[in-house]
Structures are given as structure tokens and as C-alpha cells.
XYZ file of C-alpha atoms in Angstrom:
742
model
C 105.636 232.828 151.331
C 107.067 229.376 150.856
C 110.209 228.705 148.919
C 109.384 228.744 145.238
C 105.969 230.336 145.766
C 104.866 232.373 142.779
C 102.426 235.252 142.954
C 98.936 234.128 141.940
C 96.292 236.401 140.527
C 94.162 237.847 143.318
C 91.858 240.711 144.111
C 92.704 243.724 146.181
C 94.216 243.138 149.605
C 91.406 245.112 151.189
C 88.716 242.943 149.564
C 90.480 239.758 150.608
C 90.890 240.962 154.164
C 87.223 241.888 154.425
C 86.134 238.479 153.133
C 88.439 236.692 155.578
C 87.178 238.786 158.455
C 83.569 238.061 157.550
C 84.245 234.343 157.314
C 86.047 234.242 160.654
C 83.149 236.146 162.212
C 80.778 233.472 160.909
C 83.002 230.792 162.390
C 82.777 232.463 165.787
C 78.982 232.396 165.555
C 78.927 228.674 164.769
C 78.521 226.156 167.596
C 81.751 224.530 168.766
C 82.997 221.491 166.887
C 82.880 219.277 169.972
C 79.827 217.433 171.183
C 78.232 214.085 170.735
C 79.387 213.753 167.131
C 82.933 215.024 167.606
C 85.711 212.530 166.996
C 87.805 211.777 170.097
C 91.391 212.973 170.073
C 93.889 210.385 168.983
C 96.170 208.887 171.599
C 99.644 210.364 171.861
C 101.541 209.989 168.605
C 104.551 207.711 168.541
C 107.796 208.570 166.787
C 108.912 206.451 163.827
C 111.214 203.599 164.791
C 114.777 204.668 165.514
C 114.135 208.413 165.424
C 114.333 209.005 169.173
C 117.420 206.851 169.481
C 119.202 208.863 166.804
C 118.279 212.085 168.561
C 119.680 210.782 171.820
C 122.819 209.901 169.926
C 123.077 213.536 168.803
C 121.841 213.185 165.209
C 119.241 215.838 164.271
C 116.073 214.447 162.708
C 113.821 216.068 160.104
C 110.188 215.077 160.586
C 106.808 215.863 159.126
C 104.215 216.677 161.783
C 100.449 216.270 161.439
C 98.266 218.399 163.720
C 94.651 217.736 164.654
C 92.392 219.485 162.146
C 89.022 218.136 163.255
C 87.722 221.490 164.497
C 88.772 223.298 161.336
C 87.264 220.645 159.072
C 84.002 220.510 161.015
C 83.633 224.283 160.868
C 84.480 224.287 157.168
C 81.867 221.606 156.524
C 79.205 223.704 158.240
C 80.242 226.739 156.225
C 79.980 224.772 152.986
C 76.531 223.508 153.910
C 75.352 226.951 154.901
C 76.574 228.464 151.651
C 75.438 225.602 149.443
C 78.850 224.783 147.956
C 80.439 221.404 147.349
C 84.065 222.331 147.912
C 86.133 224.843 149.838
C 86.186 228.197 148.083
C 88.720 230.951 148.721
C 87.012 232.216 151.850
C 86.636 228.787 153.428
C 90.244 227.946 152.543
C 91.416 231.205 154.082
C 89.487 230.505 157.278
C 90.951 227.000 157.518
C 94.453 228.323 156.876
C 94.039 230.789 159.713
C 92.947 228.017 162.094
C 95.814 225.761 160.947
C 98.255 228.573 161.680
C 96.781 229.165 165.134
C 97.025 225.454 165.987
C 100.565 225.144 164.651
C 101.812 228.153 166.587
C 100.056 227.067 169.765
C 101.674 223.627 169.654
C 105.139 224.863 168.745
C 105.031 227.514 171.445
C 105.326 224.734 174.040
C 108.549 223.331 172.609
C 111.892 224.260 174.145
C 113.466 227.125 172.253
C 116.625 226.336 170.320
C 115.911 222.593 170.195
C 113.896 222.579 166.970
C 113.592 224.582 163.771
C 110.710 225.052 161.363
C 111.872 224.090 157.903
C 108.539 224.528 156.184
C 105.027 225.582 157.085
C 102.124 224.355 154.996
C 99.677 227.226 154.930
C 96.666 225.227 153.786
C 97.421 221.920 155.494
C 97.514 220.991 159.202
C 101.184 220.083 158.908
C 104.712 221.346 159.394
C 108.201 220.146 158.505
C 110.502 220.438 161.515
C 114.114 219.665 162.384
C 114.603 218.370 165.934
C 117.963 218.510 167.604
C 116.948 216.920 170.942
C 114.749 214.071 172.098
C 113.255 216.410 174.688
C 111.787 218.645 172.003
C 110.326 215.650 170.206
C 108.865 214.222 173.422
C 107.298 217.575 174.252
C 105.729 217.709 170.802
C 104.345 214.173 171.011
C 102.811 214.838 174.417
C 100.537 217.510 172.972
C 96.953 216.360 172.318
C 96.841 218.319 169.052
C 99.641 216.282 167.452
C 98.274 213.286 165.568
C 101.382 211.871 163.915
C 105.001 212.421 162.953
C 106.643 210.934 159.870
C 110.114 210.510 158.550
C 110.742 212.403 155.356
C 110.775 209.594 152.793
C 112.195 209.603 149.279
C 110.128 209.369 146.097
C 111.217 208.525 142.551
C 110.076 209.017 138.967
C 107.908 206.260 137.662
C 108.881 206.091 134.299
C 100.911 207.605 119.267
C 98.412 205.670 119.881
C 97.348 206.247 123.414
C 94.796 208.982 122.714
C 92.751 206.970 120.184
C 92.842 204.014 122.580
C 91.113 206.040 125.299
C 88.894 207.706 122.639
C 90.161 211.170 123.466
C 89.596 212.614 119.961
C 85.927 211.655 120.049
C 85.521 213.051 123.560
C 87.144 216.313 122.479
C 84.659 216.588 119.624
C 81.906 216.453 122.256
C 83.450 219.458 123.990
C 85.359 217.586 126.692
C 88.631 219.492 126.327
C 89.264 220.816 129.831
C 88.474 224.422 128.963
C 88.724 226.642 132.030
C 90.719 224.119 134.066
C 94.328 223.456 135.010
C 96.263 220.386 136.089
C 99.062 220.775 138.623
C 101.915 218.534 137.490
C 104.070 217.698 140.512
C 107.235 216.510 138.842
C 110.664 217.571 137.561
C 109.401 220.789 135.988
C 108.213 221.549 132.466
C 110.188 222.942 129.552
C 107.415 225.317 128.626
C 109.297 226.691 125.616
C 108.461 223.452 123.752
C 105.886 223.864 120.943
C 103.631 221.302 122.653
C 102.831 223.980 125.240
C 102.536 226.919 122.863
C 106.224 227.900 122.661
C 105.927 229.994 125.804
C 108.468 232.703 126.479
C 107.284 232.828 130.089
C 104.394 231.211 131.953
C 101.208 232.451 130.343
C 103.103 234.323 127.601
C 102.104 234.624 124.795
C 98.351 234.208 124.947
C 98.468 230.677 123.546
C 100.889 229.440 126.206
C 99.486 226.353 127.940
C 101.737 226.585 131.025
C 100.155 229.176 133.282
C 102.608 228.828 136.184
C 106.046 227.322 136.729
C 107.057 227.066 140.364
C 110.269 225.751 141.930
C 109.246 223.968 145.122
C 112.606 222.208 145.400
C 115.786 224.307 145.447
C 116.165 225.961 142.050
C 118.448 223.884 139.833
C 118.621 226.576 137.163
C 116.714 224.482 134.618
C 113.070 224.398 133.605
C 113.315 220.592 133.581
C 116.707 218.988 134.136
C 115.319 215.501 133.513
C 112.599 215.622 130.848
C 110.233 213.450 132.863
C 107.937 216.291 133.887
C 107.856 217.705 130.364
C 106.759 214.353 128.948
C 104.128 213.934 131.666
C 102.797 217.462 131.147
C 102.723 216.859 127.405
C 100.440 213.863 127.930
C 98.117 215.953 130.098
C 98.080 218.729 127.504
C 97.274 216.312 124.686
C 94.510 214.565 126.621
C 92.858 217.840 127.670
C 93.686 220.172 124.762
C 92.082 223.241 126.316
C 93.412 222.801 129.866
C 96.429 224.613 131.255
C 99.437 223.195 133.053
C 100.743 224.355 136.419
C 104.284 223.053 136.799
C 105.412 222.361 140.361
C 109.050 221.245 140.362
C 109.756 219.103 143.428
C 112.696 217.039 142.169
C 116.405 217.420 142.588
C 117.923 215.013 140.125
C 116.005 211.733 140.168
C 114.487 212.025 143.644
C 112.247 214.158 145.781
C 110.987 213.941 149.346
C 107.655 213.761 151.100
C 107.921 217.296 152.421
C 108.409 218.804 148.961
C 105.505 216.899 147.432
C 103.294 217.938 150.338
C 104.473 221.517 149.809
C 103.402 221.257 146.177
C 99.988 219.944 147.200
C 99.696 222.819 149.652
C 100.633 225.306 146.892
C 97.975 223.855 144.614
C 95.302 224.162 147.307
C 96.330 227.737 148.037
C 96.239 228.734 144.360
C 93.475 226.494 143.062
C 91.045 229.367 142.486
C 93.622 231.608 140.833
C 94.555 228.959 138.269
C 91.434 226.803 138.122
C 93.290 223.716 139.372
C 91.071 220.631 139.275
C 93.633 217.820 139.337
C 97.051 216.953 140.752
C 99.258 214.609 138.763
C 101.875 212.764 140.784
C 103.878 210.450 138.545
C 106.070 209.405 141.432
C 106.225 206.872 144.235
C 108.333 205.387 146.990
C 108.714 201.938 145.389
C 107.332 200.161 148.466
C 104.547 197.593 148.125
C 101.368 198.397 150.054
C 98.962 195.481 149.865
C 96.018 197.470 151.208
C 94.940 201.124 151.150
C 97.290 203.351 153.181
C 94.523 204.906 155.230
C 96.272 205.390 158.562
C 97.073 208.984 159.449
C 99.638 207.730 161.904
C 101.803 206.133 159.204
C 100.946 207.856 155.918
C 101.853 211.553 155.700
C 99.800 211.956 152.525
C 96.403 211.209 154.088
C 95.824 214.768 155.314
C 97.202 216.547 152.205
C 95.110 214.376 149.902
C 92.021 215.014 152.017
C 92.783 218.734 151.939
C 93.105 218.716 148.166
C 89.813 216.895 147.716
C 88.095 219.234 150.143
C 89.243 222.078 147.895
C 87.748 220.362 144.842
C 90.985 218.913 143.470
C 91.277 215.266 142.397
C 94.724 213.747 143.094
C 96.066 211.206 140.575
C 99.166 209.074 141.173
C 101.029 206.390 139.273
C 100.767 202.914 140.791
C 104.467 202.110 140.541
C 106.839 200.239 138.239
C 108.093 197.452 140.478
C 105.926 194.764 138.886
C 103.987 194.064 142.091
C 100.827 192.076 141.419
C 99.348 192.493 144.895
C 100.244 196.010 145.961
C 100.968 199.575 144.826
C 103.271 202.321 146.035
C 102.765 205.523 147.993
C 101.136 208.035 147.495
C 98.991 206.013 145.041
C 97.792 203.794 147.894
C 96.380 206.787 149.786
C 92.564 206.910 150.037
C 91.182 209.599 147.769
C 93.963 209.206 145.211
C 93.051 207.928 141.759
C 95.745 205.275 141.343
C 96.720 204.347 137.795
C 98.385 201.277 136.301
C 99.723 200.917 132.771
C 98.710 199.070 129.607
C 100.285 199.056 126.178
C 98.574 201.190 123.561
C 99.644 198.974 120.646
C 101.736 195.974 119.657
C 105.301 197.249 119.995
C 107.021 193.882 119.871
C 108.985 192.308 122.689
C 110.018 194.857 125.334
C 112.507 194.483 128.151
C 112.197 196.639 131.254
C 114.390 196.953 134.316
C 112.286 194.514 136.351
C 110.759 192.254 133.685
C 110.299 191.477 129.997
C 107.121 191.471 127.927
C 107.629 189.002 125.104
C 104.105 189.781 123.890
C 102.649 193.264 123.626
C 99.283 194.479 122.373
C 96.797 197.232 122.980
C 95.192 196.830 126.414
C 97.739 194.295 127.624
C 98.877 195.205 131.136
C 102.606 195.918 131.184
C 104.722 193.511 133.204
C 106.217 196.362 135.254
C 102.899 197.927 136.313
C 102.054 197.558 139.993
C 98.596 196.095 140.493
C 96.199 195.472 143.349
C 92.525 194.902 143.897
C 92.155 198.522 145.042
C 93.883 200.030 141.993
C 91.496 202.592 140.505
C 92.209 202.614 136.782
C 94.424 201.484 133.948
C 95.603 203.794 131.173
C 98.124 203.737 128.316
C 101.654 203.811 129.700
C 103.862 202.242 127.047
C 105.179 203.589 124.847
C 103.991 207.195 125.004
C 105.409 210.016 122.916
C 104.691 213.519 124.170
C 106.469 216.877 124.087
C 109.363 215.507 122.090
C 110.205 212.314 123.996
C 108.995 208.727 124.203
C 108.759 207.033 127.581
C 107.080 204.092 129.236
C 105.812 203.641 132.774
C 102.901 204.175 135.069
C 104.196 207.756 135.094
C 102.841 208.002 131.565
C 99.547 206.308 132.455
C 98.671 208.707 135.283
C 98.667 211.927 133.191
C 96.173 210.393 130.771
C 93.813 210.169 133.732
C 94.751 213.636 135.014
C 93.927 215.060 131.595
C 90.678 213.107 131.581
C 89.776 214.583 134.963
C 90.371 218.086 133.580
C 88.193 217.298 130.569
C 85.398 215.940 132.748
C 85.549 218.682 135.382
C 85.445 221.253 132.600
C 82.416 219.575 131.033
C 80.581 218.735 134.276
C 81.760 221.263 136.884
C 78.744 220.817 139.148
C 79.395 217.170 139.904
C 81.082 215.856 143.008
C 84.611 214.487 142.807
C 83.295 210.980 143.381
C 80.897 211.397 140.463
C 83.781 212.423 138.222
C 85.814 209.385 139.241
C 82.765 207.150 138.821
C 82.391 208.346 135.237
C 85.865 207.005 134.497
C 85.573 203.734 136.371
C 82.042 202.808 135.289
C 82.691 203.691 131.655
C 86.115 202.075 131.497
C 86.970 199.178 129.221
C 87.365 195.994 131.323
C 90.934 194.704 131.048
C 92.126 191.541 132.766
C 95.672 191.528 134.123
C 97.211 188.295 132.845
C 99.485 188.117 135.891
C 96.904 188.031 138.688
C 93.532 187.633 136.955
C 92.241 190.982 138.232
C 89.884 192.803 135.882
C 90.130 196.569 136.142
C 88.687 199.447 134.095
C 90.919 201.002 131.455
C 90.247 204.694 130.870
C 87.719 205.425 128.116
C 87.249 209.168 128.100
C 84.470 209.042 125.550
C 82.381 206.609 127.583
C 82.915 208.822 130.628
C 80.962 211.561 128.902
C 77.252 211.946 128.308
C 75.224 210.735 125.327
C 74.612 213.354 122.619
C 71.955 215.924 123.452
C 69.717 214.525 120.696
C 70.135 210.892 121.720
C 66.453 210.401 122.491
C 63.398 210.843 120.273
C 61.918 213.390 122.672
C 65.095 215.492 122.558
C 65.335 215.631 118.765
C 67.312 218.604 117.499
C 65.270 221.071 115.449
C 66.380 221.895 111.910
C 64.726 224.458 109.653
C 64.756 225.960 106.203
C 64.623 224.522 102.732
C 68.258 223.456 102.822
C 71.138 223.099 105.230
C 74.094 221.085 106.431
C 75.064 220.295 109.989
C 77.537 218.102 111.798
C 76.985 216.054 114.913
C 78.132 212.908 116.640
C 76.543 209.668 117.725
C 79.186 208.604 120.236
C 77.587 207.254 123.414
C 74.193 207.282 121.704
C 71.652 204.606 122.604
C 68.564 202.948 121.166
C 65.297 203.462 123.012
C 62.768 200.850 123.967
C 60.201 200.579 121.191
C 62.395 202.370 118.677
C 62.127 200.908 115.158
C 65.023 199.386 113.249
C 66.151 202.093 110.876
C 66.901 201.110 107.312
C 66.167 197.490 108.132
C 69.168 197.197 110.473
C 69.023 196.793 114.253
C 71.577 199.564 114.782
C 71.850 200.608 118.410
C 73.221 204.176 118.555
C 70.658 206.562 117.091
C 70.426 210.339 117.180
C 67.356 212.346 116.190
C 66.387 215.525 114.361
C 62.987 216.997 113.532
C 62.011 219.177 110.577
C 58.813 220.992 109.637
C 59.081 222.298 106.061
C 57.198 225.466 105.222
C 56.764 224.414 101.595
C 55.608 221.290 99.863
C 58.181 219.745 97.604
C 60.638 216.968 97.026
C 62.934 216.511 100.033
C 66.397 214.984 99.893
C 68.258 214.018 103.065
C 71.725 212.446 103.095
C 74.426 211.392 105.534
C 77.196 211.673 102.950
C 80.483 212.556 104.624
C 79.657 210.858 107.924
C 82.430 208.924 109.593
C 80.712 205.535 109.846
C 78.270 203.192 108.094
C 74.981 204.994 108.623
C 71.318 204.056 108.717
C 68.872 206.813 107.768
C 65.116 206.916 108.222
C 62.360 209.537 108.159
C 59.092 209.173 110.070
C 55.938 210.954 111.067
C 54.401 210.488 114.480
C 54.626 211.813 118.014
C 55.903 208.781 119.949
C 58.939 206.626 119.325
C 56.839 203.486 119.587
C 54.178 204.636 117.129
C 55.990 206.028 114.119
C 55.007 205.804 110.458
C 57.939 205.399 108.123
C 58.139 207.848 105.229
C 61.480 206.766 103.769
C 64.586 204.840 104.835
C 67.930 203.709 103.486
C 70.903 201.690 104.639
C 73.565 202.199 101.971
C 73.053 204.201 98.778
C 76.384 203.228 97.226
C 78.242 206.288 98.460
C 81.683 205.899 100.079
C 81.712 204.716 103.668
C 78.298 203.098 103.588
C 76.414 206.374 103.974
C 72.755 206.876 103.138
C 70.203 209.063 101.397
C 66.421 209.299 101.093
C 64.090 211.255 98.805
C 60.391 211.822 99.427
C 57.569 214.280 98.926
C 57.463 216.552 101.946
C 54.225 218.296 102.830
C 54.260 221.820 104.201
C 53.504 221.909 107.940
C 54.158 218.210 108.552
C 56.644 217.339 111.308
C 59.199 214.823 110.066
C 61.381 212.838 112.478
C 64.838 212.018 111.132
C 66.865 209.208 112.704
C 70.535 208.486 112.012
C 71.886 205.227 113.419
C 74.926 203.075 112.767
C 74.936 199.668 111.147
C 75.598 197.165 113.884
C 75.606 199.977 116.454
C 78.489 201.879 114.822
C 79.147 205.389 116.129
C 80.979 208.419 114.838
C 80.701 211.863 113.320
C 77.440 212.608 111.540
C 77.115 214.846 108.490
C 73.462 215.600 107.796
C 72.429 217.448 104.644
C 68.861 218.319 103.740
C 67.214 220.159 100.874
C 63.667 220.843 99.775
C 62.930 221.647 96.140
C 59.361 222.869 95.469
C 58.202 220.958 92.366
C 55.123 221.352 90.227
C 54.426 218.818 87.493
C 52.740 220.743 84.696
C 50.936 218.846 81.932
C 49.756 220.618 78.763
C 47.103 219.794 76.159
C 46.461 221.572 72.829
C 43.529 221.086 70.443
C 42.601 222.678 67.104
C 38.989 222.923 65.949
C 38.177 222.183 63.285
C 41.245 220.127 62.506
C 40.744 220.484 58.719
C 40.033 223.760 56.916
C 40.515 225.319 53.538
C 42.743 228.193 52.776
C 41.149 231.289 54.106
C 39.138 229.533 56.749
C 39.574 229.924 60.562
C 40.484 227.487 63.354
C 40.341 227.824 67.160
C 43.368 226.644 69.189
C 42.641 225.677 72.835
C 45.564 225.387 75.333
C 44.978 223.817 78.779
C 47.592 223.311 81.528
C 47.131 221.306 84.757
C 49.380 221.467 87.863
C 49.752 217.916 89.117
C 51.774 219.155 92.132
C 52.999 218.570 94.675
C 53.874 222.261 95.005
C 52.224 225.438 93.831
C 53.499 226.493 90.421
C 54.462 230.125 90.227
C 54.551 232.334 87.118
C 52.852 229.806 84.856
C 53.215 230.745 81.191
C 51.667 229.205 78.049
C 53.378 229.767 74.716
C 51.948 228.932 71.263
C 54.167 229.038 68.191
C 52.246 229.411 64.891
C 53.754 227.869 61.777
C 54.186 229.698 58.463
C 50.888 229.634 56.595
C 48.872 230.388 59.701
C 47.806 233.884 60.629
C 46.828 235.107 64.127
C 43.418 236.672 64.303
C 42.971 237.096 68.089
C 43.884 235.545 71.491
C 42.212 235.381 74.893
C 42.825 237.801 77.744
C 46.330 237.697 79.217
C 47.939 236.670 75.947
C 50.442 238.807 74.098
C 51.246 238.166 70.409
C 54.643 238.858 68.943
C 54.935 237.846 65.323
C 53.985 234.220 65.106
C 54.445 233.702 68.899
C 51.625 234.042 71.396
C 52.574 234.200 75.118
C 49.849 233.837 77.752
C 50.599 234.571 81.462
C 48.582 232.505 83.931
C 50.190 233.506 87.227
C 50.260 231.118 90.225
C 48.526 227.788 90.135
C 48.120 225.618 93.215
C 48.444 221.861 92.997
C 45.391 220.432 91.222
C 44.460 223.685 89.471
C 44.170 224.216 85.707
C 44.459 227.196 83.376
C 43.637 227.731 79.721
C 44.020 230.063 76.744
C 42.439 230.272 73.276
C 43.909 231.522 70.019
C 41.941 232.127 66.788
C 43.908 231.665 63.546
C 43.316 231.681 59.758
C 44.975 229.467 57.176
C 46.727 231.346 54.399
C 48.465 228.437 52.664
C 47.716 224.781 52.142
C 49.444 221.876 53.820
C 49.748 220.169 57.191
C 50.307 223.077 59.574
C 51.699 222.118 63.039
C 51.179 224.395 66.040
C 53.669 223.958 68.934
C 52.753 224.843 72.546
C 54.742 224.860 75.812
C 53.913 225.374 79.490
C 56.573 226.758 81.851
C 56.788 227.977 85.465
C 59.402 229.331 87.832
C 58.831 226.270 90.023
C 60.914 223.255 89.065
C 59.111 220.562 87.131
C 60.046 216.945 87.971
C 58.665 215.674 84.637
C 59.260 218.301 81.948
C 58.421 215.822 79.195
C 54.707 216.606 79.434
C 55.188 220.369 79.261
C 55.241 220.527 75.446
C 52.720 219.370 72.847
C 51.579 219.983 69.257
C 48.382 220.090 67.209
C 48.028 219.679 63.430
C 45.652 221.617 61.162
C 45.024 220.178 57.635
C 44.596 223.065 55.142
C 43.397 222.382 51.574
C 42.972 224.468 48.401
C 39.480 225.899 47.729
C 37.590 224.443 44.563
C 37.910 226.481 41.240
C 35.426 229.355 40.930
C 32.631 229.392 38.061
C 33.261 232.260 35.474
C 30.802 235.107 35.766
C 28.440 236.074 32.711
C 27.329 239.644 32.150
C 23.593 240.475 31.726
C 23.995 241.102 27.956
C 25.803 237.788 27.631
C 22.990 236.068 29.466
C 20.444 237.692 27.110
C 22.374 236.538 24.104
C 22.638 232.996 25.420
C 18.950 232.986 26.148
C 18.091 234.062 22.581
C 20.389 231.470 21.048
C 19.143 228.690 23.224
C 15.576 229.709 22.495
C 16.031 229.577 18.721
C 17.771 226.215 19.047
C 14.931 224.848 21.040
C 12.264 226.082 18.492
C 14.205 224.589 15.599
C 14.185 221.181 17.264
C 10.505 221.454 17.955
C 9.673 222.415 14.370
C 11.810 219.610 12.993
C 9.920 217.100 15.010
C 6.619 218.502 13.704
C 7.654 218.026 10.051
C 8.567 214.446 10.757
C 5.156 213.761 12.172
C 3.434 215.273 9.064
C 5.356 212.993 6.717
C 4.449 209.986 8.711
């Protein structure tokens, strides 16, 4: 095991051995890598300038050696194709490592004993770090056809809170792009994992909330988790950008510098342990400070070409800071290496005039390229690099820009694990915000993590999210949402970022839908119809006067009808959506009451007729009619279903569908005179939108009966008859006497 190697999680030794044996057996069955399509061997490698002369002069030289890996890579490619995988898994990596070891040992076996020493073997890379004490040993090595290149061991240096909102990380996290299930290997000065930013770990992975899953000393142990603070700040940026990803700390620095061999050893460690820790990205906030005006693609001069290729083959995306020398036409190594996502720096806000070691920015603003940031036409991305506060310190540099991208890679690989590495990088570059470097006129994409994600699942009309029930509240987002061809303007505004829901109520009633509590100025509309280009609007609203420009609509919803609900943003605004819906079944009852006849005398009867109609829209349940009789009116009888209690008559009419009527009759007698007023009321368990027509009255005019004629007994009648008869005869006789006289 290499210096500083920690023990990764792994299965049983027996299981691993069996898998390796099976894979190697498959390799033996495969056709040889040579043939018409095989790449020719490179010509004999040449030593770096001055190396051989120093050896002749007696000065030992430490060199990185690159061996030919074409056979191993060709076999691995066939294995991946045969197994249907995009990247090297554990078994393919193990098979490659075995072939690398065989090649390395075969080459070194031809070197003169005692004239070289192996300082480091890279188990998962076709490389070795050797110390030569004689020119003869070096010449023998270079004469071998399996040696592609040798490199001097160069020196690398560090490349020294508003950055997350600038790259829209909070919105992306709300969409689930948090890096869950992934890790980023931070190749740096180490990480002080006891800091609260990483979960206040007591040891890597301890306690359960610890974000640093491994801490490995690749360089000689300096007795400190991070003797500089640079790696802790860088890891803090990664952790903040991908809040569910873990950190693997690979300490390669001694003081302010490291060397090629140690960084390559860290890359090798990450490849070897990528499955155990879920490593998807390497962050290298370091560089050699040299300007490379074109991609460093030559294996003969760039020792990082093979390690970077090996990392990508294993499914790991390498990210490196561009450099802080202020170059406008070149970037440093390893950022210049093909396959590396190289990152330059922009300010995340106006921080006033800032002086740096190589330049001064008299003007600063969000998305202004920093004067120190190296730039070139082949730079991959820009990201916030000044000034960035993370894990307890504030720093500025392309070192701080790179981990924003590394965290973004973790977030994207966690969200879209089935994509190729190039697809992941393309998400960041194609969705980036164009920023023009004022120094050289180059326009490059600045990281926009939100735009790198997908539109919401309910972005399109056909993918509307189903809601159900008579009430509910849900939250969603409209970030990255679009407007379809033929889609109407919601709420009378063009919008441009709509999301859709659909709802089929089981009851008829009054529906209320609101976006109150949403994070942007919303447009709300409800439609019926089956195609986005042929919708019929039911209701719509732009602003209803609520805070934030949110909206609400109210309409009569019919049971069984499919309603399409669109939420858009005024002027294309996007944000968090709060959708609330409720359905209240309502039945508008109207009551009439008549009295016949309307005028009676005391002692006479009157018929009261009650009639209730359900004007809808919903069925009215438990309909009840109540008649209250005034004093002076006496109940005689009531129709079926009515129950008297004193002067109150209650009639139960059960359920009444919309449009139905019900009635009741009550027979009463007047017992006192006056204007007697009967009060009636209709009620139901179903809410009534207009209760004013649920009550009514009817008046009954009651008068006194005329005085009765006194009764005369039969004897009295006989007496009166006799008297009247005598009176009548007397008048008749008197008249007769008068006639005689005349």
C-alpha cells in the first residue's frame, strides 16, 4: 500500500479474488489488442533537458515514468462494451491494475540492479516514480518500447457570501441537485474536519453527520489535519455547493508546495477507491504557474495526461484552477490538460477596489473577471473566486472558483448518474451565463448550477402533475420551466416559465385556488381541454393584491371535469411555487311561504305552504324546513315528515340534488285577533353561498267574529206572537172606524 493509503470499505478478500480471476480469464479470451486498429508504439522517449548530463555528473535524478497502456486500455474498452457500462468498475479497474503491474515489472526488470530505486508505484496508473543514480539505467529504460515518456518532478502551488446565489445553487438544491451519494476528492493541503462546516467530525465518517469520509496523507505526515487552511476553505466551498456530498481529503502539500508525483499519487488513490467512497470529481486547486497557450495534450511532455485519462475512464471528472498569474492567453498545469475542467475566477459581488499580488482591480462587480485569473480560449468555465468565505476563512483565487465547479459536478452526477462525463460537463458549459473578460474580449460561460439541471417534471402541459381531494397544499418550483408553442398567455401576461397541474374534483362546488406564499410574481389560470393549443379558460388572475404579486381564482367546479391549472411568472419570473386548492360544496336554497286564506276570523283555519328549491351547484344534504307559529295561532296538523314541538314545526326533507324542490304544509287555527306573522327557514348541512334567501315570512290577518243574536225560548216566541197579533188587530180595527166616520 502506498504511503498515506487508508483502508477503504471492501468486500471479502475471497469475493474480490474471484471477481479478479474471472475478469482476467475474460481478458485472456479476448482477441489481442494489436491489429489494424492498434496504435503504433511511440518512438523512444527522450529525457528532459539536462537530466542525463546531471546523471553523468553524479547527481541522482527523480523522474516520473509513463509506460505504454494501449493494450490495457483497449482490453478495458472491450470489457466495458461487453458489459454495457460507461466507466471502469471495480473489476475492470482491478484487471487494468494487474496489467499495469505486469508491464511495470517487466520494464524495470531490464534495468541494472542498484542503479535505480522505485520511490512510488501507481497501482491504477501506467506510471512509476523512480530515482536514477546512473545515466546507464536511464538509457536502458528509454530504450524499452513500452516506455512512452519520462518527466521531471515539477513543483505545484496553491492558487489562492454571495457566490452560491450567483451560481443559483440554492435553487438547484431545491430541485434535488445536492450531490447525495457522491464524494469529491479534494487534492490539497488537507481538511480540518473538526470544523462545524463538515459536521464537527471526531474522525473521518464519525459521527454519522460527518461530511469528510476519508482523510489521507499522501505527502509525508506533517502532524496537522491542515497546516495551511487552503484545503479546508476549498473543501468548505465544495461542501456548501453540494450539501449532500462527502469530502475525501487527500493531503499532498508540504508547506506551500507539492510535486507532480504526489498529485499523481492522489489521483491514483482516488481511482483505486472511487467505488468505496463514490468519488465522482477531483478538485485540484493548484498549478505550476507556467503559461500554456494551448492544451497540454502531449504525453511526452505532460505527466498529467495519463492520470487524467485514467480518472475519466473510471468515471471521475477532474477539475483544476486556471491559475492566478493574470495571463490572458494561457493557463497553468494541470488545468491545461485535456479532460480537465479548467476554471477561472469572477467576483461574486462589488467588493470595492482590490489589490492582488500581480494586479489591482479598481472596479469590482458580480460576474467581473478578476484581474489575476488566468484566461485562454480553451478555458472551460468561470466561477466565483473572490472573495469566498467557507469553513471559517475568506480567500480569493481561482482556487476558490474550482471547488464551486467540483461541487456542481457532484450535484449533477448525483442527479443524473447515467450520463456520460461529457454530458455532465456540457450541462455546465451550455447552461452557463456568458461573461466577457474585459482584458481579452473572450466570452466564456460562468457556472449556473440551476440552468445545468432539468426543467421541472411538470413543465409541459402533457406532464401535468395530478392533484386530488377537496383541499390541499403543495410546493413546487418553476426554475428552468419553459412556455410551449401554442400555450396561452396566463392571466393576460406573456409569462414564459409555466408549470402545470391537473385536478378532477369528485364533487361539484365552489373551487378556490391560490398561489399565496409563492416566491415570485405569479400568473394563475384554470382551463378545460385536452391540448395546450385548444384550451378553454375557466378563470385566471395576475395579482389579487396579496403580498409578492401572487394570485387567486374562484369558480364553480363540476364533479368529474378535468381542470388544467397553470402557474407562470410575470415577465417569465421563476421561483418556488405554493399552490393551495379547496372545494366547498355549496347549495343555494331558496324558500317560499304562503298562507291561505290570508285573512280569517278568530276560530277559523288557514293552510301554510312551505316550498324550498335547491339552486345548486351542489346537492344539498339534510334539508330541513322550520315554521315558527306566532302567539294566537294554534297548530292543527302538519304533513308527513314534520314534527311539532310547541309552536315550532320541523320538517325533514333529506337530500336534494341541484334543481330539485321540496315542500311541507301546516294547518293552523286563529285563536286571537291581529296580524299574525309566521316565520319559516330552510337549512342544510351543505354550505349555502346566499343564505339571505333561506328565510321568509307570511302574514295572516285575523279579525273578531260579529256579535251573536240573543236566543228566544218557545214560550217567549208564543208571547211575542200573541202581543204582535193583538197590536196588528187593533190597528186594523182603528182604520175601519175611520172609514165609517168618513
